[in-house]
Coordinates of C-alpha atoms and ligand atoms in Angstrom, one line a residue:
Chain A
M6 CA 2.3 -20.8 21.3
C7 CA -0.7 -18.7 22.0
R8 CA -0.6 -16.1 24.7
G9 CA -4.3 -15.1 24.6
A10 CA -6.7 -15.7 27.5
P11 CA -9.1 -18.5 26.8
T12 CA -12.3 -16.5 26.9
G13 CA -13.6 -13.2 25.5
R14 CA -14.0 -11.8 29.0
R15 CA -12.5 -8.4 29.5
L16 CA -9.3 -8.7 31.4
P17 CA -8.7 -6.7 34.6
T18 CA -6.3 -4.0 33.8
V19 CA -3.1 -4.7 35.6
R20 CA -0.4 -2.1 35.2
Y21 CA 3.1 -3.5 35.0
S22 CA 5.2 -1.7 37.6
I23 CA 7.8 -2.3 40.3
S24 CA 5.0 -3.0 42.8
S25 CA 3.2 -5.5 40.6
L26 CA 6.5 -7.2 40.0
L27 CA 7.3 -7.4 43.7
G28 CA 3.8 -8.5 44.5
Q29 CA 4.0 -11.3 42.0
A30 CA 7.5 -12.2 43.2
I31 CA 6.4 -12.9 46.8
T32 CA 3.3 -14.9 45.7
G33 CA 5.4 -17.2 43.4
N34 CA 4.5 -15.4 40.2
R35 CA 1.2 -17.4 40.0
G36 CA -1.1 -14.4 39.6
W37 CA 0.0 -13.1 36.1
K38 CA -2.8 -12.9 33.7
P39 CA -2.6 -13.5 29.9
A40 CA -1.5 -10.3 28.1
W41 CA -4.5 -10.2 25.8
R42 CA -7.9 -11.8 25.5
R43 CA -8.6 -14.8 23.2
T44 CA -11.9 -14.0 21.6
E45 CA -14.3 -15.0 18.8
P46 CA -14.6 -12.7 15.8
K47 CA -17.6 -10.4 15.8
P48 CA -19.6 -10.2 12.6
V49 CA -18.9 -6.5 12.0
Y50 CA -16.0 -4.2 12.8
D51 CA -15.3 -0.5 12.1
A52 CA -11.8 -1.4 11.0
L53 CA -9.9 -4.7 10.3
I54 CA -6.2 -4.9 10.2
V55 CA -4.9 -7.9 8.2
G56 CA -1.5 -9.1 9.6
G57 CA -0.7 -9.3 13.3
G58 CA 3.0 -8.3 12.9
G59 CA 4.5 -5.3 14.5
H60 CA 3.0 -2.9 12.0
G61 CA -0.6 -4.3 12.1
L62 CA -0.6 -4.4 15.9
A63 CA 0.8 -0.8 16.2
T64 CA -1.8 0.4 13.7
A65 CA -4.6 -1.1 15.7
Y66 CA -3.2 0.5 18.9
Y67 CA -2.9 4.0 17.4
L68 CA -6.3 3.7 15.8
A69 CA -7.7 3.1 19.2
K70 CA -5.5 5.5 21.1
E71 CA -5.2 8.5 18.7
H72 CA -8.4 8.2 16.7
G73 CA -10.8 6.9 19.4
M74 CA -11.9 3.9 17.4
A75 CA -12.6 0.8 19.6
N76 CA -14.4 -1.7 17.3
I77 CA -11.3 -3.0 15.7
A78 CA -9.8 -6.4 15.0
V79 CA -6.4 -7.6 14.0
L80 CA -6.5 -10.8 11.9
E81 CA -3.3 -12.9 12.1
K82 CA -3.0 -16.2 10.2
G83 CA -0.4 -17.6 12.6
W84 CA 0.3 -16.5 16.2
I85 CA 1.4 -13.1 17.3
G86 CA 5.1 -12.8 16.8
S87 CA 5.4 -15.6 14.2
G88 CA 6.3 -13.3 11.3
N89 CA 9.2 -11.0 10.8
I90 CA 8.5 -9.1 13.9
G91 CA 9.9 -12.1 15.8
R92 CA 12.6 -12.8 13.2
N93 CA 14.5 -9.5 12.8
T94 CA 17.8 -8.5 14.2
T95 CA 16.3 -5.7 16.4
L96 CA 18.2 -2.7 15.1
I97 CA 16.6 0.7 15.2
R98 CA 18.0 3.9 13.6
S99 CA 16.9 7.0 11.8
N100 CA 20.0 7.6 9.6
Y101 CA 18.3 8.1 6.3
L102 CA 19.3 10.5 3.5
L103 CA 16.2 11.4 1.5
P104 CA 13.6 14.0 2.5
G105 CA 10.7 11.6 2.1
N106 CA 12.2 9.2 4.6
I107 CA 14.1 11.2 7.3
P108 CA 11.1 12.8 9.0
F109 CA 9.2 9.5 9.1
Y110 CA 12.1 7.5 10.6
E111 CA 12.9 10.2 13.1
H112 CA 9.2 10.2 14.2
S113 CA 9.6 6.5 14.7
M114 CA 12.7 7.0 16.8
K115 CA 10.9 9.5 19.0
L116 CA 8.0 7.1 19.4
W117 CA 10.5 4.4 20.4
E118 CA 12.0 6.8 23.0
G119 CA 8.6 7.0 24.8
L120 CA 7.2 3.6 23.8
E121 CA 7.7 1.7 27.0
Q122 CA 5.9 4.3 29.2
D123 CA 3.2 4.7 26.5
I124 CA 2.3 1.0 26.3
N125 CA 3.4 0.1 29.8
Y126 CA 5.6 -2.7 28.5
N127 CA 9.3 -3.4 28.8
A128 CA 10.5 -3.6 25.2
M129 CA 14.2 -3.2 26.3
V130 CA 14.7 -0.1 24.1
S131 CA 18.4 0.3 24.2
Q132 CA 20.0 3.4 22.5
R133 CA 23.4 1.9 22.5
G134 CA 24.5 3.7 19.3
L135 CA 24.7 2.5 15.7
L136 CA 28.0 2.9 13.9
N137 CA 28.4 2.7 10.1
L138 CA 32.0 2.2 9.1
Y139 CA 33.6 3.8 6.0
H140 CA 36.6 2.4 4.2
S141 CA 37.4 4.9 1.5
D142 CA 37.5 8.6 0.8
A143 CA 34.4 8.4 -1.4
Q144 CA 32.5 6.6 1.2
R145 CA 33.5 9.2 3.8
D146 CA 32.2 11.9 1.6
A147 CA 28.9 10.0 1.1
F148 CA 28.6 9.5 4.9
A149 CA 29.4 13.2 5.6
R150 CA 26.6 14.1 3.2
R151 CA 24.2 11.7 4.9
G152 CA 25.2 13.0 8.3
N153 CA 24.6 16.6 7.2
A154 CA 21.1 15.7 5.7
M155 CA 20.2 14.1 9.0
R156 CA 21.4 17.1 11.1
M157 CA 19.5 19.5 8.8
H158 CA 16.4 17.5 9.8
G159 CA 17.3 17.7 13.5
V160 CA 18.5 14.0 13.7
D161 CA 21.8 13.3 15.6
A162 CA 24.8 12.2 13.6
E163 CA 28.5 12.4 14.2
L164 CA 31.3 11.7 11.8
L165 CA 34.2 9.9 13.5
D166 CA 37.7 9.5 12.3
R167 CA 39.7 6.3 12.5
E168 CA 41.1 7.0 16.0
E169 CA 37.7 7.9 17.4
V170 CA 36.3 4.7 16.0
R171 CA 39.3 2.8 17.5
A172 CA 38.7 4.2 20.9
F173 CA 35.0 3.2 20.7
V174 CA 35.3 -0.3 19.2
P175 CA 39.0 -1.4 19.5
Y176 CA 38.4 -5.0 18.6
L177 CA 37.9 -4.4 14.8
D178 CA 40.5 -5.2 12.2
F179 CA 41.5 -1.6 11.4
D180 CA 44.3 -2.6 9.1
N181 CA 42.5 -5.1 7.0
G182 CA 44.5 -5.5 3.8
R183 CA 41.6 -4.8 1.5
F184 CA 39.2 -2.7 3.6
P185 CA 41.1 -0.7 6.2
I186 CA 38.7 1.2 8.5
Q187 CA 39.0 4.9 7.9
G188 CA 36.2 6.1 10.3
G189 CA 32.5 6.0 10.7
L190 CA 29.2 7.8 11.0
I191 CA 27.5 7.2 14.3
Q192 CA 23.9 7.8 15.4
R193 CA 24.1 7.6 19.2
R194 CA 20.3 7.4 19.5
G195 CA 20.2 4.3 17.4
G196 CA 20.4 0.9 19.0
T197 CA 18.3 -2.2 19.6
V198 CA 14.8 -3.1 20.9
R199 CA 13.6 -6.6 21.9
H200 CA 11.6 -7.5 18.8
D201 CA 9.0 -9.9 20.1
A202 CA 8.3 -7.7 23.2
V203 CA 7.3 -5.0 20.7
A204 CA 4.6 -7.4 19.3
W205 CA 3.4 -8.5 22.7
G206 CA 3.5 -5.0 24.1
Y207 CA 1.4 -3.5 21.3
A208 CA -0.9 -6.5 21.4
R209 CA -1.5 -6.0 25.1
A210 CA -1.9 -2.3 24.8
A211 CA -4.3 -2.5 21.9
D212 CA -6.3 -5.2 23.8
R213 CA -6.6 -2.9 26.8
L214 CA -8.3 -0.3 24.5
G215 CA -10.8 -2.9 23.2
V216 CA -9.1 -4.2 20.1
D217 CA -9.8 -7.9 19.3
I218 CA -6.7 -9.9 18.5
L219 CA -7.7 -12.9 16.4
E220 CA -4.9 -15.4 16.0
H221 CA -5.0 -18.4 13.6
C222 CA -7.4 -16.3 11.4
E223 CA -6.1 -16.3 7.9
V224 CA -7.7 -13.9 5.4
T225 CA -8.6 -15.9 2.3
G226 CA -10.7 -13.4 0.4
I227 CA -11.5 -9.7 0.3
D228 CA -15.1 -8.8 -0.6
V229 CA -15.3 -5.8 -2.9
V230 CA -18.7 -4.4 -4.0
D231 CA -19.0 -1.5 -6.4
G232 CA -15.3 -0.5 -5.9
R233 CA -15.6 -0.6 -2.1
A234 CA -14.1 -3.1 0.3
V235 CA -16.9 -4.4 2.6
G236 CA -15.4 -7.3 4.4
V237 CA -13.1 -10.4 4.3
Q238 CA -13.4 -14.2 4.2
T239 CA -11.3 -15.9 6.8
T240 CA -10.5 -19.4 8.1
R241 CA -12.7 -18.3 11.1
G242 CA -15.6 -17.1 9.0
A243 CA -16.7 -14.0 7.1
I244 CA -16.2 -10.6 8.8
R245 CA -17.6 -7.3 7.5
A246 CA -15.9 -4.0 8.1
K247 CA -16.1 -0.3 7.1
K248 CA -12.3 -0.1 6.7
I249 CA -9.7 -2.7 6.0
G250 CA -6.0 -2.2 6.3
L251 CA -3.4 -4.6 4.9
A252 CA -0.2 -5.0 6.8
A253 CA 1.0 -8.5 5.7
A254 CA 4.7 -7.7 5.2
G255 CA 6.3 -10.5 3.1
N256 CA 2.9 -11.7 2.0
S257 CA 1.6 -8.3 0.8
S258 CA 1.3 -9.3 -2.9
R259 CA -0.7 -12.4 -2.0
V260 CA -3.1 -10.6 0.3
A261 CA -3.5 -7.6 -2.1
A262 CA -4.2 -10.1 -5.0
L263 CA -7.3 -11.1 -3.0
A264 CA -8.7 -7.7 -3.9
G265 CA -7.4 -7.9 -7.5
L266 CA -4.4 -5.5 -6.8
R267 CA -0.9 -6.1 -8.2
L268 CA 1.9 -4.4 -6.3
P269 CA 5.4 -3.1 -7.0
I270 CA 6.8 -5.7 -4.7
E271 CA 8.9 -8.9 -4.8
S272 CA 9.1 -11.2 -1.8
H273 CA 12.7 -12.1 -0.9
V274 CA 14.3 -14.1 1.9
L275 CA 16.7 -12.5 4.5
Q276 CA 18.7 -14.6 6.8
A277 CA 20.1 -13.8 10.3
F278 CA 22.5 -15.6 12.7
V279 CA 23.2 -15.9 16.4
S280 CA 26.4 -17.2 18.0
E281 CA 26.9 -19.0 21.3
G282 CA 26.6 -16.6 24.3
V283 CA 29.8 -14.8 25.4
K284 CA 30.6 -12.2 28.0
P285 CA 29.8 -8.6 27.2
L286 CA 31.8 -7.7 24.1
I287 CA 30.0 -5.4 21.7
D288 CA 28.1 -2.6 23.5
T289 CA 26.9 -0.9 20.3
V290 CA 25.8 -1.9 16.8
V291 CA 28.5 -1.9 14.1
T292 CA 28.0 -2.1 10.3
F293 CA 30.7 -3.0 7.9
G294 CA 30.9 -0.5 5.0
A295 CA 32.7 -2.7 2.4
G296 CA 30.1 -5.4 2.3
H297 CA 26.7 -6.0 3.8
F298 CA 27.3 -7.1 7.4
Y299 CA 26.1 -5.8 10.8
I300 CA 26.6 -7.1 14.3
S301 CA 25.4 -6.5 17.8
Q302 CA 25.2 -8.5 21.0
S303 CA 21.9 -9.6 22.7
D304 CA 21.4 -9.3 26.4
K305 CA 21.7 -13.1 26.6
G306 CA 25.3 -12.8 25.2
G307 CA 24.8 -14.1 21.7
L308 CA 26.3 -12.1 18.9
V309 CA 23.4 -11.3 16.4
F310 CA 24.5 -10.7 12.9
G311 CA 23.3 -10.7 9.3
G312 CA 23.9 -9.3 5.8
D313 CA 22.2 -9.1 2.5
I314 CA 19.0 -10.8 1.2
D315 CA 19.6 -13.9 -0.8
G316 CA 18.5 -12.1 -3.9
Y317 CA 15.8 -14.2 -5.6
N318 CA 12.0 -14.3 -5.2
S319 CA 11.2 -16.6 -2.2
Y320 CA 8.4 -17.5 0.1
A321 CA 10.4 -20.3 1.7
W322 CA 11.3 -18.8 5.1
R323 CA 14.9 -20.1 4.7
G324 CA 17.9 -19.1 2.6
N325 CA 20.8 -20.8 0.9
L326 CA 24.4 -21.4 1.8
P327 CA 26.1 -18.8 -0.5
M328 CA 24.7 -16.0 1.7
V329 CA 25.9 -17.8 4.8
E330 CA 29.4 -17.8 3.4
D331 CA 29.2 -14.2 2.3
V332 CA 28.1 -13.0 5.8
A333 CA 30.8 -15.1 7.4
E334 CA 33.5 -13.6 5.1
C335 CA 32.3 -10.1 5.8
G336 CA 32.3 -10.8 9.5
M337 CA 35.8 -12.2 9.4
A338 CA 37.1 -9.2 7.5
L339 CA 35.6 -6.8 10.1
M340 CA 36.2 -8.8 13.3
P341 CA 38.6 -11.7 12.9
M342 CA 37.9 -12.9 16.5
L343 CA 34.5 -14.1 15.3
G344 CA 36.2 -17.1 13.7
R345 CA 36.5 -18.6 17.2
L346 CA 32.7 -18.5 17.8
R347 CA 30.1 -21.1 16.9
V348 CA 26.9 -20.1 15.2
V349 CA 24.1 -21.7 17.2
R350 CA 21.1 -20.6 15.1
S351 CA 20.2 -19.2 11.7
W352 CA 16.8 -18.5 10.2
G353 CA 15.1 -16.6 7.4
G354 CA 12.2 -14.2 7.1
L355 CA 10.2 -12.9 4.1
M356 CA 10.9 -9.3 2.9
D357 CA 8.4 -7.3 0.9
M358 CA 11.1 -5.7 -1.3
S359 CA 9.7 -2.7 -3.1
M360 CA 10.8 -1.4 -6.5
D361 CA 12.6 1.7 -4.9
G362 CA 13.6 0.2 -1.6
S363 CA 11.1 2.4 0.3
P364 CA 7.8 1.5 1.9
I365 CA 4.2 2.3 0.9
I366 CA 1.6 3.6 3.4
D367 CA -1.4 4.7 1.4
K368 CA -5.0 4.3 0.3
T369 CA -5.7 2.0 -2.7
P370 CA -7.8 2.4 -5.8
I371 CA -10.5 0.5 -3.8
D372 CA -12.5 2.6 -1.3
G373 CA -12.1 1.5 2.3
L374 CA -9.0 -0.6 1.5
Y375 CA -5.6 0.7 2.8
L376 CA -2.1 -0.6 2.1
N377 CA 1.0 -0.8 4.3
C378 CA 3.9 -2.7 2.7
G379 CA 7.3 -2.5 1.0
W380 CA 9.3 -2.5 4.3
C381 CA 12.2 -4.4 2.8
Y382 CA 14.7 -5.4 5.5
G383 CA 14.4 -2.2 7.5
G384 CA 10.8 -2.3 8.7
F385 CA 11.4 -3.1 12.4
K386 CA 12.7 0.3 13.2
A387 CA 9.7 1.7 11.4
T388 CA 7.1 -0.2 13.5
P389 CA 5.8 2.7 15.7
A390 CA 5.7 5.3 13.0
S391 CA 4.3 2.9 10.5
G392 CA 1.4 2.1 12.8
W393 CA 1.0 5.7 13.7
C394 CA 0.8 6.9 10.1
F395 CA -1.2 4.0 8.8
A396 CA -3.8 4.6 11.6
H397 CA -3.9 8.3 10.6
T398 CA -4.4 7.3 6.9
I399 CA -7.2 4.8 7.7
A400 CA -9.0 7.0 10.2
R401 CA -8.9 10.2 8.2
D402 CA -8.7 8.9 4.6
E403 CA -5.6 11.0 4.0
L404 CA -1.9 10.8 4.3
H405 CA -0.1 12.5 7.1
A406 CA 2.9 14.7 6.4
F407 CA 5.2 11.9 7.7
N408 CA 4.0 9.4 5.1
A409 CA 3.1 11.9 2.4
A410 CA 5.9 10.6 0.0
M411 CA 5.2 6.9 0.7
R412 CA 2.5 6.7 -2.0
L413 CA 1.5 3.7 -4.1
D414 CA 1.3 5.8 -7.2
R415 CA 4.8 7.3 -6.9
F416 CA 6.1 4.7 -9.4
A417 CA 3.7 6.1 -12.0
T418 CA 4.4 9.8 -11.2
G419 CA 8.2 9.3 -11.0
H420 CA 8.5 10.4 -7.4
L421 CA 10.5 7.4 -6.3
I422 CA 12.3 7.3 -2.9
D423 CA 15.4 5.4 -3.9
E424 CA 18.0 5.7 -1.1
R425 CA 20.3 3.3 -2.8
G426 CA 20.0 4.7 -6.3
A427 CA 19.6 1.2 -7.6
G428 CA 16.5 1.6 -9.8
N429 CA 13.7 -0.9 -10.2
R430 CA 15.7 -3.9 -8.9
P431 CA 14.2 -5.1 -5.6
N432 CA 17.2 -7.4 -4.9
L433 CA 19.7 -4.5 -5.1
H434 CA 18.1 -2.2 -2.5
Chain B
M27 CA 20.1 -24.2 -4.5
R28 CA 21.7 -25.5 -7.7
I29 CA 20.7 -24.5 -11.2
P30 CA 21.2 -26.8 -14.2
C31 CA 22.6 -24.4 -16.9
V32 CA 21.5 -25.7 -20.3
Y33 CA 25.1 -25.3 -21.5
C34 CA 27.3 -26.1 -18.4
G35 CA 25.2 -28.5 -16.3
E36 CA 24.3 -28.1 -12.7
R37 CA 26.1 -25.3 -10.8
G38 CA 25.6 -23.6 -7.4
H39 CA 23.3 -20.5 -7.6
E40 CA 26.2 -18.2 -6.5
E41 CA 27.5 -18.5 -10.1
F42 CA 24.4 -16.9 -11.4
A43 CA 23.0 -13.3 -11.3
Y44 CA 19.3 -12.8 -10.8
L45 CA 17.2 -10.3 -12.8
G46 CA 13.7 -11.2 -11.9
D47 CA 10.3 -12.1 -13.4
A48 CA 10.8 -13.4 -17.0
T49 CA 7.1 -13.0 -18.0
V50 CA 7.1 -9.1 -18.1
Q51 CA 7.6 -7.9 -21.6
R52 CA 8.8 -4.6 -22.8
P53 CA 5.9 -2.8 -24.4
D54 CA 6.0 -1.5 -28.0
A55 CA 7.8 1.9 -27.7
S56 CA 5.8 3.4 -30.6
S57 CA 2.4 2.8 -29.1
A58 CA 2.7 2.0 -25.4
T59 CA 0.8 4.1 -22.8
A60 CA 2.3 5.4 -19.6
A61 CA 0.3 2.8 -17.7
E62 CA 1.9 0.0 -19.8
W63 CA 5.4 1.3 -19.1
H64 CA 4.5 1.6 -15.4
D65 CA 3.3 -2.1 -15.2
Y66 CA 6.4 -3.2 -17.2
G67 CA 8.8 -1.3 -15.0
Y68 CA 7.3 -1.7 -11.6
V69 CA 4.4 -4.2 -11.2
R70 CA 5.0 -7.9 -10.6
D71 CA 2.7 -10.9 -9.9
N72 CA 5.2 -12.1 -7.2
P73 CA 3.6 -15.5 -7.0
S74 CA 4.0 -18.0 -4.2
G75 CA 4.7 -21.2 -6.2
S76 CA 5.9 -21.6 -9.8
H77 CA 7.8 -18.5 -11.0
R78 CA 9.4 -18.0 -14.4
E79 CA 12.5 -15.9 -13.9
L80 CA 15.7 -14.6 -15.6
W81 CA 19.1 -15.7 -14.4
Q82 CA 22.5 -15.1 -16.1
H83 CA 25.3 -17.6 -15.7
V84 CA 27.8 -14.8 -15.1
S85 CA 30.6 -16.9 -13.6
G86 CA 30.2 -19.5 -16.3
C87 CA 29.1 -19.4 -19.9
R88 CA 27.4 -15.9 -19.4
A89 CA 24.2 -17.2 -21.1
W90 CA 20.8 -15.8 -20.0
L91 CA 18.4 -18.5 -18.8
V92 CA 14.7 -18.7 -18.1
V93 CA 14.4 -20.7 -14.9
T94 CA 11.0 -22.0 -13.7
R95 CA 11.3 -22.4 -9.9
D96 CA 9.0 -23.0 -7.0
T97 CA 9.3 -20.0 -4.7
R98 CA 7.9 -22.0 -1.8
T99 CA 10.6 -24.7 -1.9
H100 CA 13.3 -23.3 -4.2
A101 CA 12.9 -26.5 -6.3
I102 CA 14.0 -25.9 -10.0
L103 CA 11.2 -27.1 -12.3
S104 CA 12.8 -26.4 -15.7
V105 CA 15.6 -24.4 -17.3
E106 CA 15.5 -23.0 -20.9
A107 CA 18.0 -20.8 -22.8
A108 CA 16.4 -17.3 -22.8
R109 CA 17.4 -17.0 -26.5
D110 CA 15.2 -20.0 -27.3
V111 CA 12.3 -18.6 -25.3
A112 CA 12.6 -15.3 -27.1
L113 CA 12.8 -16.9 -30.5
S114 CA 9.8 -19.1 -30.0
R115 CA 7.9 -16.1 -28.6
E116 CA 8.7 -14.1 -31.8
K117 CA 7.5 -17.0 -33.9
A118 CA 4.3 -17.2 -32.0
A119 CA 3.6 -13.5 -32.4
P120 CA 1.4 -12.7 -35.5
Ligands
FAD6 C1 16.4 -11.8 9.4 C2 15.7 -10.4 9.4 C3 16.4 -9.4 10.0 C4 15.8 -8.1 10.0 N1 16.5 -7.1 10.7 C5 15.9 -5.9 10.8 C6 16.6 -4.9 11.6 O1 17.6 -5.1 12.2 N2 16.0 -3.6 11.7 C7 14.8 -3.4 11.0 O2 14.4 -2.2 11.1 N3 14.2 -4.3 10.3 C8 14.7 -5.6 10.2 N4 14.0 -6.6 9.5 C9 12.8 -6.2 8.8 C10 11.6 -6.3 9.7 O3 11.6 -7.4 10.5 C11 10.3 -6.2 8.8 O4 10.4 -5.2 7.9 C12 9.0 -6.0 9.7 O5 9.0 -6.8 10.8 C13 7.8 -6.2 8.8 O6 6.6 -5.7 9.5 P1 5.7 -6.6 10.5 O7 6.4 -6.7 11.8 O8 4.4 -6.1 10.5 O9 5.8 -8.1 9.7 P2 5.3 -9.5 10.1 O10 5.7 -9.8 11.6 O11 5.8 -10.5 9.1 O12 3.8 -9.4 10.1 C14 3.0 -9.7 8.9 C15 1.9 -10.7 9.4 O13 0.9 -10.9 8.4 C16 0.5 -12.2 8.5 N5 -0.3 -12.6 7.4 C17 0.2 -12.8 6.1 N6 -0.8 -13.1 5.3 C18 -1.9 -13.1 6.0 C19 -3.3 -13.5 5.7 N7 -3.7 -13.8 4.5 N8 -4.2 -13.4 6.7 C20 -3.8 -13.0 8.0 N9 -2.5 -12.7 8.3 C21 -1.6 -12.8 7.3 C22 1.7 -13.0 8.8 O14 1.5 -14.2 9.4 C23 2.5 -12.0 9.7 O15 2.4 -12.4 11.0 C24 14.6 -7.9 9.4 C25 13.9 -8.9 8.9 C26 14.4 -10.2 8.9 C27 13.7 -11.4 8.3
ZN7 ZN1 26.3 -21.8 -18.2

């Protein structure tokens, strides 16, 4: 699948609107143009972004929009949407606990709230609420603390008791023998966004600002001269650039190794599942607090759910059966009616699990080379702020206050951002 | 994915707990620099392909194993008792 136009011509700028929709409807929808140009690589760019996932595309868009750069290319080894941006379960939230994280994720949430107007693309941003259930007194206390931390940073959070949860999502198993539901912490501004529309929308918006989107262009080498990155080798030829940003998600270690860097990252596989379509049932997002399980319903009717990473290093894009069983068990403990549904699809994606469970958006020891990685299984919600901060870091050669804590050297200085408190065990975050 | 434990034979991987890269080695506490501790604690090769890694057979004999596995296919290439690996490493050291 390749959605680019066949030539390097500039596309006429068609704004998507109710009138363009009606106009197309009465002419049989035959006049739609490709969403971005298909073009050949130029020999030199001001900035290259390696990885055309959500983060890479958002970075290119904000570089062009916020920092006035136009001579930019995004290099994607597959096609736009082939990575995790098209594989995630679409949840967005900003319910973090630690100071290094909350302002960043809340910035992301605010960007989501204005995204569709900004990029003129329907990304189906749906703030349907995200509810984390608690099942014990200790967990209630921890959630109260998290909710307070969020509210102190101006983020919405509400602690619900058991009856308030029951009124909101009556179909859960409140009296489960082992894990009765005691209540929950809800962020009403959380919800879902159509994941691949985010990739297509950012790609189109970046293209409109002059960014070249180069699909099927795998970076196979990074040229470093006297401690400075000067260009890349790709399957479509050599390209020189003043600045190079790496945003390769699950492949971060492999791409960074091309410049001789070793990262605090392990790649792991995360699976997700979709059931057959049913009538509207779940109008929010629910997470189980006694195991790792979360569920929502897509607009097509399928229930979308998932759980933990499989837990061992993997580049296989597929997981194993024990995690399927674990997710199914958690689902049945939370919502026994799920047992009547058939799972129609499951798949895996590659997570760049960092050593403290938090991401890295920073410069590197190599001049002109910038790094964006370590998103673990929560990088979709971060897409707008990640691109926004990475663009700032690349354009200005400095970290913004929002990503000031997300440094590569924090593991050496001891300033870890460990939400889970699990230490240097990527498979426990 | 099934792991052939050197003591118990082939078992499903859910019987095992995963610790990670088996090639990182704890530096000598009397002489190690901060940079060496940092690399030991946090930095990994994370290869796509053959990976030597530590698993413990927690729901079986509880032995620690060094498993060599292809991270692209999950194929198990070899399994050794971690104890044997450590002893031969000690012997090889000057
Ligand atoms: C099953 C699943 C469920 C998830 N659910 C959620 C969720 O509900 N909420 C949430 O916030 N997050 C979720 N995530 C995490 C989220 O999807 C990722 O953290 C995020 O998408 C990563 O950033 P990205 O979009 O840029 O990655 P990607 O889309 O993977 O982009 C990286 C790109 O780099 C390209 N690339 C790699 N190497 C090279 C190279 N050498 N040259 C050129 N290009 C290269 C890849 O082809 C890829 O397209 C989930 C992930 C998975 C797998
Ligand atoms: Zn055993």
